[in-house]
Amino acid sequence: MKLALAFAATVATASAFAPSAHKAASRPITALNAEILKKTTGQAALDPNVVAQYAALALPTDKVLAEYVWVDAEGNTRSKTRTLPTDRTKAVEDLPKWNFDGSSTDQAPGDDSEVILRPVRIFRDPFRPRDDGIDNILVMCDTYTPAGDPIETNTRAIAEAQFAGMEDEEVWFGLEQEFTLFNLDEKTPLGWPKGGMPSRPQGPYYCSVGPENNFGRHVTESLYRACLYAGINISGTNGEVMPGQQEYQVGPCVGID
């Protein structure tokens, strides 16, 4: 957005200082629309039929799109795509390491910004499905310095060190992920009136059914199926106590996996 506004300002300034003698009298004067971009920009601006046309293009059977995913300094996910030969995507050990500019994710200083991505887990990519019997993949990655040391935000390395040498123990773990779905204003949860409170108190929303009680059910159902497709060990989901609040359960998982 900052880039778009900066561009708009640059064009507007250039127009203001353009010599009037160079303007053709018969040419209509047009103004650049410098309206601030809406949050829906990039989400639904393109005709779905146009998007579907390109999504339907067949990919070469000897190529796979590998989406390398990692956790940034704020605990959010970042990712970038790499084209790999199909025969290099069958096992984590076959995947190449990659790198990124850590200064752009607050994970490294600007004068020494290279961070190494080390693949640790492969999932099928539910966002880029194929019908040729080959899977595009999501590649979960740990983050390291070029010298091979885990960077500060790589908390998985701490867990990995604890699990090392414990192969004879079957350690289970799992998680509940509770979350709230918001409208695009980032302030109003689904099922809430803008600037107000739900018409009914807490009670009918927990483990609820029906569109009047379970807000965003289509979103959680879609993600549930995507997780199962990907191979994530998701074990359940339910509506929570607040309108717009949902929950997933993942696990039990064994060891660092």
PDB file of C-alpha atoms in Angstrom:
ATOM      1  CA  MET A   1       0.000   0.000   0.000  1.00  0.00           C
ATOM      2  CA  LYS A   2       2.825   2.398   0.868  1.00  0.00           C
ATOM      3  CA  LEU A   3       4.357   1.710  -2.536  1.00  0.00           C
ATOM      4  CA  ALA A   4       1.063   2.401  -4.295  1.00  0.00           C
ATOM      5  CA  LEU A   5       0.549   5.686  -2.431  1.00  0.00           C
ATOM      6  CA  ALA A   6       4.137   6.728  -3.032  1.00  0.00           C
ATOM      7  CA  PHE A   7       3.695   6.047  -6.741  1.00  0.00           C
ATOM      8  CA  ALA A   8       0.470   8.054  -6.776  1.00  0.00           C
ATOM      9  CA  ALA A   9       2.148  10.952  -5.034  1.00  0.00           C
ATOM     10  CA  THR A  10       5.069  10.866  -7.465  1.00  0.00           C
ATOM     11  CA  VAL A  11       2.783  10.927 -10.487  1.00  0.00           C
ATOM     12  CA  ALA A  12       0.684  13.714  -9.019  1.00  0.00           C
ATOM     13  CA  THR A  13       3.776  15.816  -8.282  1.00  0.00           C
ATOM     14  CA  ALA A  14       5.158  15.259 -11.752  1.00  0.00           C
ATOM     15  CA  SER A  15       1.859  16.320 -13.300  1.00  0.00           C
ATOM     16  CA  ALA A  16       1.783  19.521 -11.253  1.00  0.00           C
ATOM     17  CA  PHE A  17       5.193  20.609 -12.515  1.00  0.00           C
ATOM     18  CA  ALA A  18       4.705  19.563 -16.155  1.00  0.00           C
ATOM     19  CA  PRO A  19       5.066  22.563 -18.531  1.00  0.00           C
ATOM     20  CA  SER A  20       1.656  23.687 -19.727  1.00  0.00           C
ATOM     21  CA  ALA A  21       3.018  24.278 -23.233  1.00  0.00           C
ATOM     22  CA  HIS A  22       3.466  20.562 -23.683  1.00  0.00           C
ATOM     23  CA  LYS A  23      -0.190  19.772 -23.028  1.00  0.00           C
ATOM     24  CA  ALA A  24      -2.229  19.080 -26.128  1.00  0.00           C
ATOM     25  CA  ALA A  25      -5.363  21.221 -26.134  1.00  0.00           C
ATOM     26  CA  SER A  26      -7.515  18.448 -27.565  1.00  0.00           C
ATOM     27  CA  ARG A  27      -6.388  15.816 -25.064  1.00  0.00           C
ATOM     28  CA  PRO A  28      -8.742  15.391 -22.084  1.00  0.00           C
ATOM     29  CA  ILE A  29      -7.174  15.862 -18.666  1.00  0.00           C
ATOM     30  CA  THR A  30      -7.421  12.765 -16.493  1.00  0.00           C
ATOM     31  CA  ALA A  31      -6.765  12.408 -12.775  1.00  0.00           C
ATOM     32  CA  LEU A  32      -5.043   9.455 -11.173  1.00  0.00           C
ATOM     33  CA  ASN A  33      -7.361   7.662  -8.783  1.00  0.00           C
ATOM     34  CA  ALA A  34      -5.329   7.714  -5.559  1.00  0.00           C
ATOM     35  CA  GLU A  35      -7.967   6.071  -3.394  1.00  0.00           C
ATOM     36  CA  ILE A  36      -6.495   4.006  -0.563  1.00  0.00           C
ATOM     37  CA  LEU A  37      -6.544   0.337  -1.470  1.00  0.00           C
ATOM     38  CA  LYS A  38      -9.243  -1.695   0.244  1.00  0.00           C
ATOM     39  CA  LYS A  39      -8.498  -4.868   2.187  1.00  0.00           C
ATOM     40  CA  THR A  40     -10.327  -6.878  -0.470  1.00  0.00           C
ATOM     41  CA  THR A  41      -7.721  -5.882  -3.058  1.00  0.00           C
ATOM     42  CA  GLY A  42      -6.023  -9.010  -4.294  1.00  0.00           C
ATOM     43  CA  GLN A  43      -8.572 -11.327  -2.686  1.00  0.00           C
ATOM     44  CA  ALA A  44     -11.492 -11.054  -5.060  1.00  0.00           C
ATOM     45  CA  ALA A  45     -10.556  -8.355  -7.556  1.00  0.00           C
ATOM     46  CA  LEU A  46      -9.994 -10.775 -10.429  1.00  0.00           C
ATOM     47  CA  ASP A  47     -12.765 -12.559 -12.251  1.00  0.00           C
ATOM     48  CA  PRO A  48     -12.900 -16.098 -10.750  1.00  0.00           C
ATOM     49  CA  ASN A  49     -13.320 -17.487 -14.261  1.00  0.00           C
ATOM     50  CA  VAL A  50     -10.023 -15.911 -15.305  1.00  0.00           C
ATOM     51  CA  VAL A  51      -8.283 -17.284 -12.219  1.00  0.00           C
ATOM     52  CA  ALA A  52      -9.777 -20.736 -12.860  1.00  0.00           C
ATOM     53  CA  GLN A  53      -8.530 -20.672 -16.453  1.00  0.00           C
ATOM     54  CA  TYR A  54      -4.909 -20.412 -15.315  1.00  0.00           C
ATOM     55  CA  ALA A  55      -5.377 -22.738 -12.351  1.00  0.00           C
ATOM     56  CA  ALA A  56      -6.529 -25.415 -14.797  1.00  0.00           C
ATOM     57  CA  LEU A  57      -3.298 -25.317 -16.806  1.00  0.00           C
ATOM     58  CA  ALA A  58      -1.487 -28.651 -16.645  1.00  0.00           C
ATOM     59  CA  LEU A  59       1.918 -28.656 -14.986  1.00  0.00           C
ATOM     60  CA  PRO A  60       4.880 -30.661 -16.306  1.00  0.00           C
ATOM     61  CA  THR A  61       4.905 -34.095 -14.692  1.00  0.00           C
ATOM     62  CA  ASP A  62       8.619 -33.802 -13.948  1.00  0.00           C
ATOM     63  CA  LYS A  63       8.131 -30.579 -11.923  1.00  0.00           C
ATOM     64  CA  VAL A  64       6.649 -29.924  -8.490  1.00  0.00           C
ATOM     65  CA  LEU A  65       5.826 -26.613  -6.817  1.00  0.00           C
ATOM     66  CA  ALA A  66       7.347 -26.681  -3.339  1.00  0.00           C
ATOM     67  CA  GLU A  67       6.130 -23.993  -0.936  1.00  0.00           C
ATOM     68  CA  TYR A  68       8.816 -23.482   1.714  1.00  0.00           C
ATOM     69  CA  VAL A  69       7.144 -22.305   4.951  1.00  0.00           C
ATOM     70  CA  TRP A  70       8.761 -20.937   8.100  1.00  0.00           C
ATOM     71  CA  VAL A  71       7.889 -18.957  11.248  1.00  0.00           C
ATOM     72  CA  ASP A  72       8.986 -15.323  11.414  1.00  0.00           C
ATOM     73  CA  ALA A  73       9.979 -13.166  14.391  1.00  0.00           C
ATOM     74  CA  GLU A  74       6.352 -12.423  15.280  1.00  0.00           C
ATOM     75  CA  GLY A  75       5.231 -16.047  15.174  1.00  0.00           C
ATOM     76  CA  ASN A  76       3.509 -15.602  11.823  1.00  0.00           C
ATOM     77  CA  THR A  77       4.168 -17.795   8.812  1.00  0.00           C
ATOM     78  CA  ARG A  78       6.141 -16.735   5.744  1.00  0.00           C
ATOM     79  CA  SER A  79       6.618 -18.723   2.558  1.00  0.00           C
ATOM     80  CA  LYS A  80       8.032 -18.717  -0.947  1.00  0.00           C
ATOM     81  CA  THR A  81       7.761 -21.132  -3.857  1.00  0.00           C
ATOM     82  CA  ARG A  82      10.465 -23.194  -5.495  1.00  0.00           C
ATOM     83  CA  THR A  83      10.244 -25.415  -8.572  1.00  0.00           C
ATOM     84  CA  LEU A  84      11.822 -28.804  -7.923  1.00  0.00           C
ATOM     85  CA  PRO A  85      12.256 -32.003  -9.935  1.00  0.00           C
ATOM     86  CA  THR A  86       9.562 -34.488  -8.987  1.00  0.00           C
ATOM     87  CA  ASP A  87      12.076 -37.124  -7.943  1.00  0.00           C
ATOM     88  CA  ARG A  88      13.533 -34.751  -5.328  1.00  0.00           C
ATOM     89  CA  THR A  89      10.276 -34.292  -3.432  1.00  0.00           C
ATOM     90  CA  LYS A  90       9.622 -37.794  -2.111  1.00  0.00           C
ATOM     91  CA  ALA A  91      11.496 -37.434   1.187  1.00  0.00           C
ATOM     92  CA  VAL A  92      12.672 -34.574   3.397  1.00  0.00           C
ATOM     93  CA  GLU A  93      16.250 -35.776   3.054  1.00  0.00           C
ATOM     94  CA  ASP A  94      16.097 -35.185  -0.710  1.00  0.00           C
ATOM     95  CA  LEU A  95      14.901 -31.593  -0.479  1.00  0.00           C
ATOM     96  CA  PRO A  96      17.515 -28.858  -0.916  1.00  0.00           C
ATOM     97  CA  LYS A  97      18.058 -26.198   1.709  1.00  0.00           C
ATOM     98  CA  TRP A  98      17.139 -22.653   0.721  1.00  0.00           C
ATOM     99  CA  ASN A  99      17.640 -19.162   2.071  1.00  0.00           C
ATOM    100  CA  PHE A 100      15.900 -15.818   2.540  1.00  0.00           C
ATOM    101  CA  ASP A 101      16.614 -12.249   3.583  1.00  0.00           C
ATOM    102  CA  GLY A 102      16.162 -12.329   7.355  1.00  0.00           C
ATOM    103  CA  SER A 103      16.404  -8.546   7.662  1.00  0.00           C
ATOM    104  CA  SER A 104      13.002  -8.324   5.957  1.00  0.00           C
ATOM    105  CA  THR A 105      11.387 -10.595   8.574  1.00  0.00           C
ATOM    106  CA  ASP A 106      13.177  -9.194  11.674  1.00  0.00           C
ATOM    107  CA  GLN A 107      15.202 -12.393  11.962  1.00  0.00           C
ATOM    108  CA  ALA A 108      18.654 -11.090  11.011  1.00  0.00           C
ATOM    109  CA  PRO A 109      20.546  -7.774  10.839  1.00  0.00           C
ATOM    110  CA  GLY A 110      20.809  -5.924   7.557  1.00  0.00           C
ATOM    111  CA  ASP A 111      24.581  -6.359   7.267  1.00  0.00           C
ATOM    112  CA  ASP A 112      24.374 -10.155   7.718  1.00  0.00           C
ATOM    113  CA  SER A 113      20.866 -11.028   6.612  1.00  0.00           C
ATOM    114  CA  GLU A 114      21.090 -14.503   5.111  1.00  0.00           C
ATOM    115  CA  VAL A 115      18.994 -17.140   6.902  1.00  0.00           C
ATOM    116  CA  ILE A 116      19.028 -20.792   5.848  1.00  0.00           C
ATOM    117  CA  LEU A 117      15.811 -22.789   5.475  1.00  0.00           C
ATOM    118  CA  ARG A 118      16.219 -26.432   6.453  1.00  0.00           C
ATOM    119  CA  PRO A 119      13.289 -28.672   5.412  1.00  0.00           C
ATOM    120  CA  VAL A 120      11.936 -30.823   8.249  1.00  0.00           C
ATOM    121  CA  ARG A 121       8.480 -31.996   7.125  1.00  0.00           C
ATOM    122  CA  ILE A 122       6.500 -32.434   3.898  1.00  0.00           C
ATOM    123  CA  PHE A 123       2.736 -32.045   3.481  1.00  0.00           C
ATOM    124  CA  ARG A 124       0.589 -32.262   0.374  1.00  0.00           C
ATOM    125  CA  ASP A 125      -0.379 -28.795  -0.846  1.00  0.00           C
ATOM    126  CA  PRO A 126      -4.180 -28.351  -0.637  1.00  0.00           C
ATOM    127  CA  PHE A 127      -3.986 -24.920  -2.289  1.00  0.00           C
ATOM    128  CA  ARG A 128      -2.437 -26.243  -5.514  1.00  0.00           C
ATOM    129  CA  PRO A 129      -4.035 -29.662  -6.086  1.00  0.00           C
ATOM    130  CA  ARG A 130      -3.261 -31.619  -9.229  1.00  0.00           C
ATOM    131  CA  ASP A 131      -5.102 -34.363 -11.093  1.00  0.00           C
ATOM    132  CA  ASP A 132      -2.077 -36.085 -12.661  1.00  0.00           C
ATOM    133  CA  GLY A 133      -1.202 -38.258  -9.673  1.00  0.00           C
ATOM    134  CA  ILE A 134       1.586 -35.916  -8.550  1.00  0.00           C
ATOM    135  CA  ASP A 135       1.393 -33.672  -5.494  1.00  0.00           C
ATOM    136  CA  ASN A 136       2.664 -30.153  -5.084  1.00  0.00           C
ATOM    137  CA  ILE A 137       4.002 -29.854  -1.560  1.00  0.00           C
ATOM    138  CA  LEU A 138       4.224 -27.645   1.516  1.00  0.00           C
ATOM    139  CA  VAL A 139       7.695 -27.798   3.049  1.00  0.00           C
ATOM    140  CA  MET A 140       7.888 -26.927   6.752  1.00  0.00           C
ATOM    141  CA  CYS A 141      11.309 -25.461   7.544  1.00  0.00           C
ATOM    142  CA  ASP A 142      13.565 -24.632  10.477  1.00  0.00           C
ATOM    143  CA  THR A 143      15.722 -21.514  10.333  1.00  0.00           C
ATOM    144  CA  TYR A 144      19.506 -21.428  10.772  1.00  0.00           C
ATOM    145  CA  THR A 145      22.473 -19.145  10.278  1.00  0.00           C
ATOM    146  CA  PRO A 146      24.830 -19.940   7.379  1.00  0.00           C
ATOM    147  CA  ALA A 147      27.191 -21.365  10.023  1.00  0.00           C
ATOM    148  CA  GLY A 148      24.561 -23.924  11.001  1.00  0.00           C
ATOM    149  CA  ASP A 149      23.351 -22.461  14.306  1.00  0.00           C
ATOM    150  CA  PRO A 150      19.607 -22.145  14.980  1.00  0.00           C
ATOM    151  CA  ILE A 151      18.521 -18.515  14.979  1.00  0.00           C
ATOM    152  CA  GLU A 152      16.797 -17.053  18.044  1.00  0.00           C
ATOM    153  CA  THR A 153      13.264 -17.542  16.720  1.00  0.00           C
ATOM    154  CA  ASN A 154      13.869 -21.221  15.900  1.00  0.00           C
ATOM    155  CA  THR A 155      12.199 -22.667  19.004  1.00  0.00           C
ATOM    156  CA  ARG A 156      11.720 -26.056  17.320  1.00  0.00           C
ATOM    157  CA  ALA A 157      15.485 -26.597  17.565  1.00  0.00           C
ATOM    158  CA  ILE A 158      15.146 -26.544  21.362  1.00  0.00           C
ATOM    159  CA  ALA A 159      12.485 -29.255  21.246  1.00  0.00           C
ATOM    160  CA  GLU A 160      14.506 -31.270  18.756  1.00  0.00           C
ATOM    161  CA  ALA A 161      17.480 -31.244  21.122  1.00  0.00           C
ATOM    162  CA  GLN A 162      15.281 -32.508  23.966  1.00  0.00           C
ATOM    163  CA  PHE A 163      13.886 -35.369  21.889  1.00  0.00           C
ATOM    164  CA  ALA A 164      17.306 -36.442  20.591  1.00  0.00           C
ATOM    165  CA  GLY A 165      18.370 -39.791  22.025  1.00  0.00           C
ATOM    166  CA  MET A 166      14.878 -40.557  23.324  1.00  0.00           C
ATOM    167  CA  GLU A 167      13.858 -42.815  20.456  1.00  0.00           C
ATOM    168  CA  ASP A 168      13.005 -45.629  22.896  1.00  0.00           C
ATOM    169  CA  GLU A 169      10.326 -43.449  24.534  1.00  0.00           C
ATOM    170  CA  GLU A 170       6.966 -42.852  22.880  1.00  0.00           C
ATOM    171  CA  VAL A 171       6.187 -39.272  23.825  1.00  0.00           C
ATOM    172  CA  TRP A 172       2.768 -37.982  22.825  1.00  0.00           C
ATOM    173  CA  PHE A 173       1.633 -34.413  22.465  1.00  0.00           C
ATOM    174  CA  GLY A 174      -1.269 -32.544  20.930  1.00  0.00           C
ATOM    175  CA  LEU A 175      -2.844 -29.125  20.874  1.00  0.00           C
ATOM    176  CA  GLU A 176      -6.097 -27.229  20.871  1.00  0.00           C
ATOM    177  CA  GLN A 177      -6.066 -24.219  18.603  1.00  0.00           C
ATOM    178  CA  GLU A 178      -8.800 -21.764  19.504  1.00  0.00           C
ATOM    179  CA  PHE A 179      -9.300 -18.766  17.243  1.00  0.00           C
ATOM    180  CA  THR A 180     -11.814 -16.085  16.341  1.00  0.00           C
ATOM    181  CA  LEU A 181     -12.880 -15.292  12.780  1.00  0.00           C
ATOM    182  CA  PHE A 182     -13.072 -11.571  12.023  1.00  0.00           C
ATOM    183  CA  ASN A 183     -14.602  -9.497   9.279  1.00  0.00           C
ATOM    184  CA  LEU A 184     -12.214  -7.611   6.990  1.00  0.00           C
ATOM    185  CA  ASP A 185     -12.359  -4.554   9.262  1.00  0.00           C
ATOM    186  CA  GLU A 186     -10.228  -6.632  11.685  1.00  0.00           C
ATOM    187  CA  LYS A 187     -12.438  -5.426  14.550  1.00  0.00           C
ATOM    188  CA  THR A 188     -15.790  -7.182  14.219  1.00  0.00           C
ATOM    189  CA  PRO A 189     -15.970 -10.956  14.860  1.00  0.00           C
ATOM    190  CA  LEU A 190     -18.300 -12.967  12.643  1.00  0.00           C
ATOM    191  CA  GLY A 191     -21.800 -12.965  14.100  1.00  0.00           C
ATOM    192  CA  TRP A 192     -21.327  -9.638  15.892  1.00  0.00           C
ATOM    193  CA  PRO A 193     -22.990  -6.378  14.828  1.00  0.00           C
ATOM    194  CA  LYS A 194     -20.521  -3.648  13.939  1.00  0.00           C
ATOM    195  CA  GLY A 195     -19.705  -1.655  17.061  1.00  0.00           C
ATOM    196  CA  GLY A 196     -22.119  -3.692  19.180  1.00  0.00           C
ATOM    197  CA  MET A 197     -22.667  -6.906  21.091  1.00  0.00           C
ATOM    198  CA  PRO A 198     -24.395 -10.160  20.109  1.00  0.00           C
ATOM    199  CA  SER A 199     -28.131 -10.177  20.679  1.00  0.00           C
ATOM    200  CA  ARG A 200     -27.895 -13.325  22.823  1.00  0.00           C
ATOM    201  CA  PRO A 201     -25.547 -14.061  25.731  1.00  0.00           C
ATOM    202  CA  GLN A 202     -22.970 -16.824  25.812  1.00  0.00           C
ATOM    203  CA  GLY A 203     -24.544 -20.272  25.689  1.00  0.00           C
ATOM    204  CA  PRO A 204     -25.979 -21.367  22.347  1.00  0.00           C
ATOM    205  CA  TYR A 205     -22.703 -21.085  20.404  1.00  0.00           C
ATOM    206  CA  TYR A 206     -20.592 -23.829  22.000  1.00  0.00           C
ATOM    207  CA  CYS A 207     -20.579 -27.011  19.855  1.00  0.00           C
ATOM    208  CA  SER A 208     -23.424 -25.360  17.997  1.00  0.00           C
ATOM    209  CA  VAL A 209     -25.205 -26.162  14.770  1.00  0.00           C
ATOM    210  CA  GLY A 210     -27.169 -23.950  12.394  1.00  0.00           C
ATOM    211  CA  PRO A 211     -26.247 -20.641  10.738  1.00  0.00           C
ATOM    212  CA  GLU A 212     -27.862 -18.626  13.553  1.00  0.00           C
ATOM    213  CA  ASN A 213     -25.411 -20.124  16.081  1.00  0.00           C
ATOM    214  CA  ASN A 214     -22.261 -21.298  14.293  1.00  0.00           C
ATOM    215  CA  PHE A 215     -20.697 -18.393  12.406  1.00  0.00           C
ATOM    216  CA  GLY A 216     -17.954 -19.238   9.922  1.00  0.00           C
ATOM    217  CA  ARG A 217     -18.728 -22.958   9.825  1.00  0.00           C
ATOM    218  CA  HIS A 218     -17.962 -23.063   6.090  1.00  0.00           C
ATOM    219  CA  VAL A 219     -14.494 -21.654   6.804  1.00  0.00           C
ATOM    220  CA  THR A 220     -13.656 -24.231   9.466  1.00  0.00           C
ATOM    221  CA  GLU A 221     -15.061 -27.066   7.351  1.00  0.00           C
ATOM    222  CA  SER A 222     -12.924 -26.000   4.401  1.00  0.00           C
ATOM    223  CA  LEU A 223      -9.776 -25.827   6.513  1.00  0.00           C
ATOM    224  CA  TYR A 224     -10.612 -29.167   8.172  1.00  0.00           C
ATOM    225  CA  ARG A 225     -10.723 -30.871   4.779  1.00  0.00           C
ATOM    226  CA  ALA A 226      -7.565 -29.066   3.655  1.00  0.00           C
ATOM    227  CA  CYS A 227      -5.705 -30.332   6.738  1.00  0.00           C
ATOM    228  CA  LEU A 228      -6.829 -33.912   6.133  1.00  0.00           C
ATOM    229  CA  TYR A 229      -5.825 -33.642   2.474  1.00  0.00           C
ATOM    230  CA  ALA A 230      -2.419 -32.282   3.448  1.00  0.00           C
ATOM    231  CA  GLY A 231      -1.777 -35.111   5.896  1.00  0.00           C
ATOM    232  CA  ILE A 232      -1.962 -33.108   9.132  1.00  0.00           C
ATOM    233  CA  ASN A 233      -3.054 -35.223  12.085  1.00  0.00           C
ATOM    234  CA  ILE A 234      -6.102 -33.096  12.813  1.00  0.00           C
ATOM    235  CA  SER A 235      -8.482 -34.942  15.115  1.00  0.00           C
ATOM    236  CA  GLY A 236     -11.511 -32.718  15.537  1.00  0.00           C
ATOM    237  CA  THR A 237     -13.197 -29.330  15.475  1.00  0.00           C
ATOM    238  CA  ASN A 238     -16.079 -27.561  17.198  1.00  0.00           C
ATOM    239  CA  GLY A 239     -17.647 -24.183  17.693  1.00  0.00           C
ATOM    240  CA  GLU A 240     -16.563 -22.371  20.863  1.00  0.00           C
ATOM    241  CA  VAL A 241     -18.423 -20.289  23.468  1.00  0.00           C
ATOM    242  CA  MET A 242     -18.266 -16.914  21.670  1.00  0.00           C
ATOM    243  CA  PRO A 243     -19.942 -16.108  18.356  1.00  0.00           C
ATOM    244  CA  GLY A 244     -17.286 -16.390  15.639  1.00  0.00           C
ATOM    245  CA  GLN A 245     -14.964 -18.439  17.852  1.00  0.00           C
ATOM    246  CA  GLN A 246     -13.885 -21.880  16.631  1.00  0.00           C
ATOM    247  CA  GLU A 247     -11.464 -24.605  17.700  1.00  0.00           C
ATOM    248  CA  TYR A 248      -9.367 -27.371  16.181  1.00  0.00           C
ATOM    249  CA  GLN A 249      -7.702 -30.284  17.904  1.00  0.00           C
ATOM    250  CA  VAL A 250      -4.490 -31.720  16.448  1.00  0.00           C
ATOM    251  CA  GLY A 251      -2.872 -34.945  17.597  1.00  0.00           C
ATOM    252  CA  PRO A 252      -1.921 -36.994  19.375  1.00  0.00           C
ATOM    253  CA  CYS A 253       1.442 -36.826  17.626  1.00  0.00           C
ATOM    254  CA  VAL A 254       4.542 -38.803  18.550  1.00  0.00           C
ATOM    255  CA  GLY A 255       7.878 -37.124  19.212  1.00  0.00           C
ATOM    256  CA  ILE A 256       9.117 -34.032  17.404  1.00  0.00           C
ATOM    257  CA  ASP A 257       6.926 -34.886  14.391  1.00  0.00           C
TER     258      ASP A 257
END
